[in-house]
Coordinates of N, CA and C in Angstrom, one line a residue:
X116 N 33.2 9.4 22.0 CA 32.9 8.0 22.0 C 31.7 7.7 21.1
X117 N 32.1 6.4 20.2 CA 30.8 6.2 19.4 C 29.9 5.8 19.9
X118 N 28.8 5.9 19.2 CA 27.4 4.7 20.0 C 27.6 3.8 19.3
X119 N 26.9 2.8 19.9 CA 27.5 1.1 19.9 C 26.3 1.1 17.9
X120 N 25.4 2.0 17.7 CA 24.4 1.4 16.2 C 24.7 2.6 15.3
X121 N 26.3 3.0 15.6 CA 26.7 4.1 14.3 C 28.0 3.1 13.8
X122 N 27.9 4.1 12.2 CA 29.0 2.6 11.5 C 30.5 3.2 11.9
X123 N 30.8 2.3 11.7 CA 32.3 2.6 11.7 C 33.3 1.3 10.7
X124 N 33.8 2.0 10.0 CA 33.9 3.6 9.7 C 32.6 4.1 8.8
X125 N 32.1 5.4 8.8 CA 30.9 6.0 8.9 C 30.5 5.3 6.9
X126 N 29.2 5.1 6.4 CA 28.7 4.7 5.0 C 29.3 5.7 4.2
X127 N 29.8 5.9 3.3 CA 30.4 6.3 2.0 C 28.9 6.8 1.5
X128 N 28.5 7.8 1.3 CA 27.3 8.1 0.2 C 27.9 8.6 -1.2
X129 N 28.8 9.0 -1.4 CA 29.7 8.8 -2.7 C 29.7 7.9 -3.0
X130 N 30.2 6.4 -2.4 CA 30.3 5.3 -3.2 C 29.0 4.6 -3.5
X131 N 28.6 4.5 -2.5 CA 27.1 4.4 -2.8 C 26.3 4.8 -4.3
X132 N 26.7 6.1 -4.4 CA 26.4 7.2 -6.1 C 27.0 5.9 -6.7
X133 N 27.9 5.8 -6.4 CA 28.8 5.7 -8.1 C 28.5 3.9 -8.3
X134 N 28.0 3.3 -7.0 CA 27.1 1.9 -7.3 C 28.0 0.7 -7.0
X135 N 28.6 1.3 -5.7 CA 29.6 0.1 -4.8 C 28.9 -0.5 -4.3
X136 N 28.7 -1.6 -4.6 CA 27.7 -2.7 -3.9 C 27.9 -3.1 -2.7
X137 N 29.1 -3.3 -2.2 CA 29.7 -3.7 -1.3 C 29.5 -2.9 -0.2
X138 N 29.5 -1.6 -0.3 CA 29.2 -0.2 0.8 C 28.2 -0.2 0.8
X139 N 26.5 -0.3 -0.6 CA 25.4 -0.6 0.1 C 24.7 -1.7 0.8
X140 N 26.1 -2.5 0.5 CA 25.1 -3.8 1.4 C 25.6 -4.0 3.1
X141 N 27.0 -3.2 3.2 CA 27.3 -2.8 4.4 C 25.7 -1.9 5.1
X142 N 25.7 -1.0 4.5 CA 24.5 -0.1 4.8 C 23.4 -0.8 5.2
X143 N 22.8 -1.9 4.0 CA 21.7 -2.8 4.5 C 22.0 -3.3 5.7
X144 N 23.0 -4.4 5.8 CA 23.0 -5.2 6.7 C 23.3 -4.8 8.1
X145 N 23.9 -3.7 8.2 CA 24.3 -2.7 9.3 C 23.2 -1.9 10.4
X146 N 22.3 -1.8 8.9 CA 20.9 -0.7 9.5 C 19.5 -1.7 9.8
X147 N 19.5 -2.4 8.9 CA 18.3 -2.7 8.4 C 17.1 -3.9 9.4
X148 N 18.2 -4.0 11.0 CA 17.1 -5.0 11.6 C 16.5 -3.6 12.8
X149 N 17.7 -2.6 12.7 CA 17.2 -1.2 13.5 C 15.9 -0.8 13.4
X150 N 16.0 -0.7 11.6 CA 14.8 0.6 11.1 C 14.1 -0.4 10.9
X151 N 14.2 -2.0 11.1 CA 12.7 -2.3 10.9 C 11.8 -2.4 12.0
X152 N 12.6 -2.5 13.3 CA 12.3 -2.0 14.8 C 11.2 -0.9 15.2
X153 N 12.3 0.2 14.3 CA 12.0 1.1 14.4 C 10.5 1.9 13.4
X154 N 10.2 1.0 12.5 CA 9.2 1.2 12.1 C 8.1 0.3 12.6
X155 N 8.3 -0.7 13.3 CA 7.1 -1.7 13.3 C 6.7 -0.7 14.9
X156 N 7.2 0.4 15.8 CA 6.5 0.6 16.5 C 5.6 1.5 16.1
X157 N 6.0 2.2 14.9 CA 5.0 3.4 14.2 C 3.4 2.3 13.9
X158 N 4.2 1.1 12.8 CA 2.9 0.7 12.4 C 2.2 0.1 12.9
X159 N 3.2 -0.8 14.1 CA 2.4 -1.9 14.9 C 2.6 -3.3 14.4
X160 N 3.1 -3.2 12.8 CA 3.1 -5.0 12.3 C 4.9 -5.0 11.3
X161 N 5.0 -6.3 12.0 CA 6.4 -6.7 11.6 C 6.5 -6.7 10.0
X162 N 5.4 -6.9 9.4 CA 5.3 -7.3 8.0 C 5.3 -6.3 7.4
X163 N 4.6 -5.0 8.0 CA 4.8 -4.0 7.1 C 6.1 -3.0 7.6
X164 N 6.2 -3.2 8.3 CA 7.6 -2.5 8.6 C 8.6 -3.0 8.1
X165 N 9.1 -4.3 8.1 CA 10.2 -4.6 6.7 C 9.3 -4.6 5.4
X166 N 8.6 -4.4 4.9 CA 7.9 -4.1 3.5 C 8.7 -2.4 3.6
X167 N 8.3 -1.4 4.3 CA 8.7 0.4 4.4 C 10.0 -0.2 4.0
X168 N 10.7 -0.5 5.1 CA 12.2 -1.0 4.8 C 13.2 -1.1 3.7
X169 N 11.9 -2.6 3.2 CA 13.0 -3.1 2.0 C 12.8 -2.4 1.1
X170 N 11.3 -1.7 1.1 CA 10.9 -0.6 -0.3 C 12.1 0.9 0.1
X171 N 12.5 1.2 1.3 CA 13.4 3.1 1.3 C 14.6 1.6 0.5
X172 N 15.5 0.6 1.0 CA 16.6 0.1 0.2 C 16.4 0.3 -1.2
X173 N 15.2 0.2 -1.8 CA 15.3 -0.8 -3.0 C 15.4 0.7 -3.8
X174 N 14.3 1.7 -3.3 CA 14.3 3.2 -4.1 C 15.9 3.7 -3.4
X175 N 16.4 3.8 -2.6 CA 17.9 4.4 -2.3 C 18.5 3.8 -3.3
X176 N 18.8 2.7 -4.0 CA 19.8 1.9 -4.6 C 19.3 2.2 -6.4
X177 N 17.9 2.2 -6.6 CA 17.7 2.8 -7.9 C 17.5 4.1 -8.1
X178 N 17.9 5.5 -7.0 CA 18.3 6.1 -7.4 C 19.4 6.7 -6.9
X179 N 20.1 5.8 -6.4 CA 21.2 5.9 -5.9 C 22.6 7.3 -6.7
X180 N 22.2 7.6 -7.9 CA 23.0 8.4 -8.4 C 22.4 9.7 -8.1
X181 N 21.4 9.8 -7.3 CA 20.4 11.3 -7.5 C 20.6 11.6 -5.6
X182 N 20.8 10.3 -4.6 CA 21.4 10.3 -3.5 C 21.5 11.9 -3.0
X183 N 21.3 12.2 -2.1 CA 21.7 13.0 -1.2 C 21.0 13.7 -0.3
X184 N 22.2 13.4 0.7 CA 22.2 12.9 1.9 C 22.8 14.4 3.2
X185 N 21.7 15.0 3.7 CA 22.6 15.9 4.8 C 22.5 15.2 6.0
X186 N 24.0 15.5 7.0 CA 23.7 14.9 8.5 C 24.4 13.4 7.6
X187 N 24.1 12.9 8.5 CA 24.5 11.2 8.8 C 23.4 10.4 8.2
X188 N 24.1 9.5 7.0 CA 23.4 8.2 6.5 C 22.0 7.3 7.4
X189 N 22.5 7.6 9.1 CA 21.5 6.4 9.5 C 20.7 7.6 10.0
X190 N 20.8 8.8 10.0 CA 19.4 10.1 10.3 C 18.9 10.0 8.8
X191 N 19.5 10.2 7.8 CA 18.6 9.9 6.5 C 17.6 8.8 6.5
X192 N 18.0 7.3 7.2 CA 17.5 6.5 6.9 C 16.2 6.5 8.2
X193 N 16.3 6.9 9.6 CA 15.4 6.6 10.2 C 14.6 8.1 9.8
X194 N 14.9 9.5 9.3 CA 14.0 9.9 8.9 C 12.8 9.6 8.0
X195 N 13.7 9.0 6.9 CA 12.9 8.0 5.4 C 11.9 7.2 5.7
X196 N 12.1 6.5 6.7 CA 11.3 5.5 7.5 C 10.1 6.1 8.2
X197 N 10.6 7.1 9.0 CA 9.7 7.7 9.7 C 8.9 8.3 8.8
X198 N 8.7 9.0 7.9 CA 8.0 9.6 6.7 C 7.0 8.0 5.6
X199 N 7.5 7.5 5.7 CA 7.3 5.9 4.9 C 6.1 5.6 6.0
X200 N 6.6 5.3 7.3 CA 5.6 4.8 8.1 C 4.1 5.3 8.4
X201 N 4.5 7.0 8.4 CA 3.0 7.7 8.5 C 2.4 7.6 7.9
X202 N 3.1 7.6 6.6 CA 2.2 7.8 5.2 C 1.5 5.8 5.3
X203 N 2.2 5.3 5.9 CA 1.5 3.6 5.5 C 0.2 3.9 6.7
X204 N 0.3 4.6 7.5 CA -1.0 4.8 8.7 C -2.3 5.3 7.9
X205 N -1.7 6.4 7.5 CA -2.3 7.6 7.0 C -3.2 6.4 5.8
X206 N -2.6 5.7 4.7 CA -2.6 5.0 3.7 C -4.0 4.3 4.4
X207 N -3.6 3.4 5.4 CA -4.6 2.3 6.1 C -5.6 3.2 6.1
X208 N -5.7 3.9 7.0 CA -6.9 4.7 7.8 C -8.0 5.2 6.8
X209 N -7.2 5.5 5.9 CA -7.8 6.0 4.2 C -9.3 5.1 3.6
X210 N -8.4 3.9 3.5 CA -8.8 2.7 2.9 C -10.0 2.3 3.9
X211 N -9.9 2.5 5.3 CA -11.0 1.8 6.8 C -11.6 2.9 6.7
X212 N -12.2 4.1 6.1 CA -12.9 4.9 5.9 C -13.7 4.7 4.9
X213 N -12.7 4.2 3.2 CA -13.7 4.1 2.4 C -14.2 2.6 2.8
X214 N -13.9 1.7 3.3 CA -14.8 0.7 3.7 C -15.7 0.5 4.2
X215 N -15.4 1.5 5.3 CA -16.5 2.0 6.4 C -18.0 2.6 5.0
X216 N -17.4 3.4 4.4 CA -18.8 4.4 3.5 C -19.0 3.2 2.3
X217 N -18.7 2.2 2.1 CA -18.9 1.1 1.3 C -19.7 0.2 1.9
X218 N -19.5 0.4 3.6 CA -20.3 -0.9 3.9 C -21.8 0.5 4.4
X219 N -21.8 1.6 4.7 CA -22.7 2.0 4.5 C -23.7 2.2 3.8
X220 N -23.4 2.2 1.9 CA -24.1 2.0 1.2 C -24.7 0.7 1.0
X221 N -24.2 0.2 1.3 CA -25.0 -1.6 1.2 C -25.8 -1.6 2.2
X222 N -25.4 -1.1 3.2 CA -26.8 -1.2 4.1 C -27.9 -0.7 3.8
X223 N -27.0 0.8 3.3 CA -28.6 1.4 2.4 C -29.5 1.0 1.6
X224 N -28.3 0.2 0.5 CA -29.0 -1.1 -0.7 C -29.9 -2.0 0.2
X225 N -29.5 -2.1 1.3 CA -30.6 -3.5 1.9 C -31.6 -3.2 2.9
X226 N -31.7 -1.3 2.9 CA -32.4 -0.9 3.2 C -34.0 -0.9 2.5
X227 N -33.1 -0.6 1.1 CA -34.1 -0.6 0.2 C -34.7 -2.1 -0.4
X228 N -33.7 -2.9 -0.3 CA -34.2 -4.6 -0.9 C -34.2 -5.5 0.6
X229 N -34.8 -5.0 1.4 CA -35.2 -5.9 2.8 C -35.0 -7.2 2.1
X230 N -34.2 -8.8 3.0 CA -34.1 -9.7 2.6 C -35.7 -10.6 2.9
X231 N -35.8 -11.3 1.7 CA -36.9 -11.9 1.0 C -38.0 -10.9 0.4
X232 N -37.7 -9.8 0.5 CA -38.7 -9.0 -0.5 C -38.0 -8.2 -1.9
X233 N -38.3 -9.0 -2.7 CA -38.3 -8.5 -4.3 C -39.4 -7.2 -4.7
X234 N -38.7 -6.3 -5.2 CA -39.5 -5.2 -5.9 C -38.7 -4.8 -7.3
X235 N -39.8 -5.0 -8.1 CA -39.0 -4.3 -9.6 C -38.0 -3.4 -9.5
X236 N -38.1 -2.4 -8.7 CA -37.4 -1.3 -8.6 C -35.7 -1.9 -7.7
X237 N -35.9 -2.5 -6.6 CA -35.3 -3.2 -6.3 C -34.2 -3.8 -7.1
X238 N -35.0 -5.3 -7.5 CA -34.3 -6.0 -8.5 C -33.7 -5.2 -9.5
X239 N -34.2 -4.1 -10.5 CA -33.4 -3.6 -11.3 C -32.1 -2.8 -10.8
X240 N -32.3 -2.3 -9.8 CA -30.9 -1.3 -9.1 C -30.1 -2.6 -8.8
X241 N -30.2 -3.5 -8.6 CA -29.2 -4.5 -7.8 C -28.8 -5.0 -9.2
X242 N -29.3 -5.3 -9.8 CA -28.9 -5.6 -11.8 C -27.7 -4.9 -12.0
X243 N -28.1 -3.8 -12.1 CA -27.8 -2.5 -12.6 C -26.2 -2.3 -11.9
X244 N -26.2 -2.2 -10.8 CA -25.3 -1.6 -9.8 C -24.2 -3.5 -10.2
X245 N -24.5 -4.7 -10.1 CA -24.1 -5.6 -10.4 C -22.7 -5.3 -12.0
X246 N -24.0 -4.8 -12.7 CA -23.5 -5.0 -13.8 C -22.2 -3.9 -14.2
X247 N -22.6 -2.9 -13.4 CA -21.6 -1.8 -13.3 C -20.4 -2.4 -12.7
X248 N -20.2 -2.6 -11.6 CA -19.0 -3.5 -11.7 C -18.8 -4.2 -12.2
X249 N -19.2 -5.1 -12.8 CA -18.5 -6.2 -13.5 C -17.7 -5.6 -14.8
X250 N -18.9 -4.4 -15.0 CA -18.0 -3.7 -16.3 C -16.7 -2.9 -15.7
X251 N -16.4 -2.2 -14.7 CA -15.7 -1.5 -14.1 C -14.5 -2.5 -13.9
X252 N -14.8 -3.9 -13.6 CA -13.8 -4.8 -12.7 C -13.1 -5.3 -14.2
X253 N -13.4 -5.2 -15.4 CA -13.0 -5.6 -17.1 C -12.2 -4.5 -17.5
X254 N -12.2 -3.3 -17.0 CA -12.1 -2.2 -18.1 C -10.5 -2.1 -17.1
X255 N -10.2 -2.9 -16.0 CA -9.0 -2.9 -15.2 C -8.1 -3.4 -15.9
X256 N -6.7 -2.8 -15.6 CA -5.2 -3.8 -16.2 C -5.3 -4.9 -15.2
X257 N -4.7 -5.9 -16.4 CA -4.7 -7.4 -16.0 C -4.3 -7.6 -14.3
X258 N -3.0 -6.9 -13.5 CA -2.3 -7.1 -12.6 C -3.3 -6.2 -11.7
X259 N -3.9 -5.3 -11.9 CA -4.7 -4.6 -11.3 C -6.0 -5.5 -10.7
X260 N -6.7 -5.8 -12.2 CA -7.5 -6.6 -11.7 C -7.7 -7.8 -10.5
X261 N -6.5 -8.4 -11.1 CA -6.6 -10.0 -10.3 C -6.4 -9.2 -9.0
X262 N -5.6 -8.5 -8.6 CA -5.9 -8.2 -7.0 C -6.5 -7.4 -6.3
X263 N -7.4 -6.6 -7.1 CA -8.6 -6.1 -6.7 C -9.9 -7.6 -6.5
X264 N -9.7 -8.7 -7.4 CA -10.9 -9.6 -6.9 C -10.3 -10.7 -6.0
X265 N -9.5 -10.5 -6.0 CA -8.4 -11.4 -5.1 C -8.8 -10.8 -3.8
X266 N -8.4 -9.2 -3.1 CA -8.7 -8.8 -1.9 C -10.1 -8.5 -1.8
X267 N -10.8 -7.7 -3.1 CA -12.1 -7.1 -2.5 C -13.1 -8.2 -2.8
X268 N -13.1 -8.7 -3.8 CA -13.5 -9.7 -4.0 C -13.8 -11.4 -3.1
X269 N -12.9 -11.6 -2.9 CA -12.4 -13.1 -2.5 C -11.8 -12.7 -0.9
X270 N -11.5 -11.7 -0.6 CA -11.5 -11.3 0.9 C -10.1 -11.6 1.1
X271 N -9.3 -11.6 0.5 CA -7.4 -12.4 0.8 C -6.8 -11.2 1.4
X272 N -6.3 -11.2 2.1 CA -5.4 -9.9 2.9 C -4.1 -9.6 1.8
X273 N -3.7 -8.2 1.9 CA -2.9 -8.2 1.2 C -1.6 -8.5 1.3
X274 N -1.3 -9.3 2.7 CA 0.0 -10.4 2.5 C -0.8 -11.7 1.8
X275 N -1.9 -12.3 1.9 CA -2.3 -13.6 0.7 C -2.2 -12.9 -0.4
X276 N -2.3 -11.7 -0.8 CA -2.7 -11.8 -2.6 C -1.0 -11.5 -2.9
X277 N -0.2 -10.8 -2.5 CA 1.1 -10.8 -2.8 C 1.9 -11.6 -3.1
X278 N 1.6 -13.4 -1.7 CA 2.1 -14.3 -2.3 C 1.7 -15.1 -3.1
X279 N 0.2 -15.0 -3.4 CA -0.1 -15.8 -4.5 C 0.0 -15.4 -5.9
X280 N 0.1 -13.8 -5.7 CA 0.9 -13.1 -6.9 C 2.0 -12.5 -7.5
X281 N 3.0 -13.6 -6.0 CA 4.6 -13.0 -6.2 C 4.6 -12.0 -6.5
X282 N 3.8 -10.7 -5.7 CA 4.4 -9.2 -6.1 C 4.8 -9.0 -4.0
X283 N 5.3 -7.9 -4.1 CA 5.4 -7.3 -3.0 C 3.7 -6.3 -2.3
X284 N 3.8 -6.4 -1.2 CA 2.5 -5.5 -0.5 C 2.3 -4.7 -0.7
X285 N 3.5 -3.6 -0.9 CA 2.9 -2.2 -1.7 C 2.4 -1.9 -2.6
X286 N 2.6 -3.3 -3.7 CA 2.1 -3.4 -5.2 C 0.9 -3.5 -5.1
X287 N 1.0 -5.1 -4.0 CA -1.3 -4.9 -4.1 C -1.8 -3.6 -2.9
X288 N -1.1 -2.7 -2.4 CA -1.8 -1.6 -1.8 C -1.9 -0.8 -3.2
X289 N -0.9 -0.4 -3.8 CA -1.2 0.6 -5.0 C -2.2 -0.1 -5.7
X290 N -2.4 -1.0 -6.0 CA -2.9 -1.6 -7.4 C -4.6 -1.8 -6.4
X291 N -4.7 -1.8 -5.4 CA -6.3 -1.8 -4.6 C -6.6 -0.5 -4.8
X292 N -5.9 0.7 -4.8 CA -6.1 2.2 -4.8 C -6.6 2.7 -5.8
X293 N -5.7 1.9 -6.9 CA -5.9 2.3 -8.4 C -7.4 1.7 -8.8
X294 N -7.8 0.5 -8.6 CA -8.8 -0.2 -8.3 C -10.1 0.7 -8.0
X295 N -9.5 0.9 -6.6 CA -10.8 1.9 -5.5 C -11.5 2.6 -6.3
X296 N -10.4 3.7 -7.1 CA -11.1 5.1 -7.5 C -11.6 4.9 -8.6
X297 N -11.4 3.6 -9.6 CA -12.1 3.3 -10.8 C -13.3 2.7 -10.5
X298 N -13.3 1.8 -9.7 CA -15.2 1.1 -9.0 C -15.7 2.4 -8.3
X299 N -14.9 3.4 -7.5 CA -15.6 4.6 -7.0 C -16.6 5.2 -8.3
X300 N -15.7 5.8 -9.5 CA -16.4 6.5 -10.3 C -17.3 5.3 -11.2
X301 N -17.3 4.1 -11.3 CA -18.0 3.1 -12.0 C -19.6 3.4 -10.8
X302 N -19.6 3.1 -9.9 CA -20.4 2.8 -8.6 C -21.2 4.8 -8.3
X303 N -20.6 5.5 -8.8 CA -21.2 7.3 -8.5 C -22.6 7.2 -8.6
X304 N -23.4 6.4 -9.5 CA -24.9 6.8 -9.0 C -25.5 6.0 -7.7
X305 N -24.5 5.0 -7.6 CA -25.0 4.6 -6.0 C -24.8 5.1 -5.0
X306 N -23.7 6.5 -5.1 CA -23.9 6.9 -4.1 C -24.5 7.8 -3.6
X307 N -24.9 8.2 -2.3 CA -25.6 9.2 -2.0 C -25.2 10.5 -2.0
X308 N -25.1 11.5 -2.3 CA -24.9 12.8 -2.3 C -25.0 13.7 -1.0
X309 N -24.2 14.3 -0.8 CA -24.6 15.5 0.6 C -23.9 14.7 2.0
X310 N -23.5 13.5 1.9 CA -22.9 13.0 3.3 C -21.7 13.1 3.6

């Protein structure tokens, strides 16, 4: 006896190869309110669980000729998901770390520049450390840029900077990453060493 959320008759992954549109959109429409279920309990949010989603469709379909598939279509797909989803945890937790050691060194900065006391030494590190980014936030690609000052800058979550920059979420998670490690090595003499 079938279960009531297997296809019938079972997805074609041959046609699928050969770029039946009709069989993958069976596929989508068939699977796709499951695994987004089934991801939002991994991540916790509806938005990024159809983001994992529509991003395993969009790579299944562009490389759809390279496809393959052991076991059953919908264990490929809640496996894919399941692998997508840790990695979006894993992703977050990354980023609330380096924020965490970002907001640590500013404390340290305002350890050293206590509010209303000016010291030469002071003032010039805060110059200095200013100016380094601003060079670091220039020397970015254009699409990179704008959503690195968009989120770290201007504080926009990365569902605001996506629709204000018609890209998808993954794009401004990659393009904050790519971001990160370039202000990381712009920002190296501010940081502290040995911690």
């Amino acid at each position: 006896m079938k279960q009531a959320n297997e296809l019938n008759p079972p997805v074609s992954v041959e046609r699928i190869r050969q770029g039946d549109v009709g069989e993958y959109e069976r596929l989508f429409h068939s699977c796709y309110k499951r695994l987004c279920i089934y991801a939002e309990t991994i991540v916790g949010s509806r938005m990024d669980a159809e983001e994992i989603v529509c991003n395993l469709f969009v790579r299944i379909w562009e490389r759809r000729e390279r496809l393959s598939v052991r076991g059953s279509m919908e264990s490929y797909l809640v496996s894919a998901v399941h692998h997508e989803a840790v990695n979006c945890l894993k992703h977050a937790e990354v980023e609330e770390q380096y924020r965490e050691r970002v907001a640590c060194q500013l404390n340290h900065m305002d350890l050293l520049h206590p509010e209303g006391v000016d010291t030469p030494l002071t003032d010039m590190l805060e110059k200095e450390m200013y100016e380094l980014i601003e060079k670091a936030v220039q020397t970015l690609p254009q699409q990179c840029r704008e959503v690195f000052v968009l989120h770290m800058m201007d504080g926009l979550s990365y569902e605001e900077v996506a629709v204000k920059l018609n890209v998808t979420v993954n794009t401004v998670r990659t393009q904050v990453t790519r971001a990160t490690k370039k202000m990381r090595c712009a920002l190296s003499p501010f940081y502290r060493t040995g911690e």
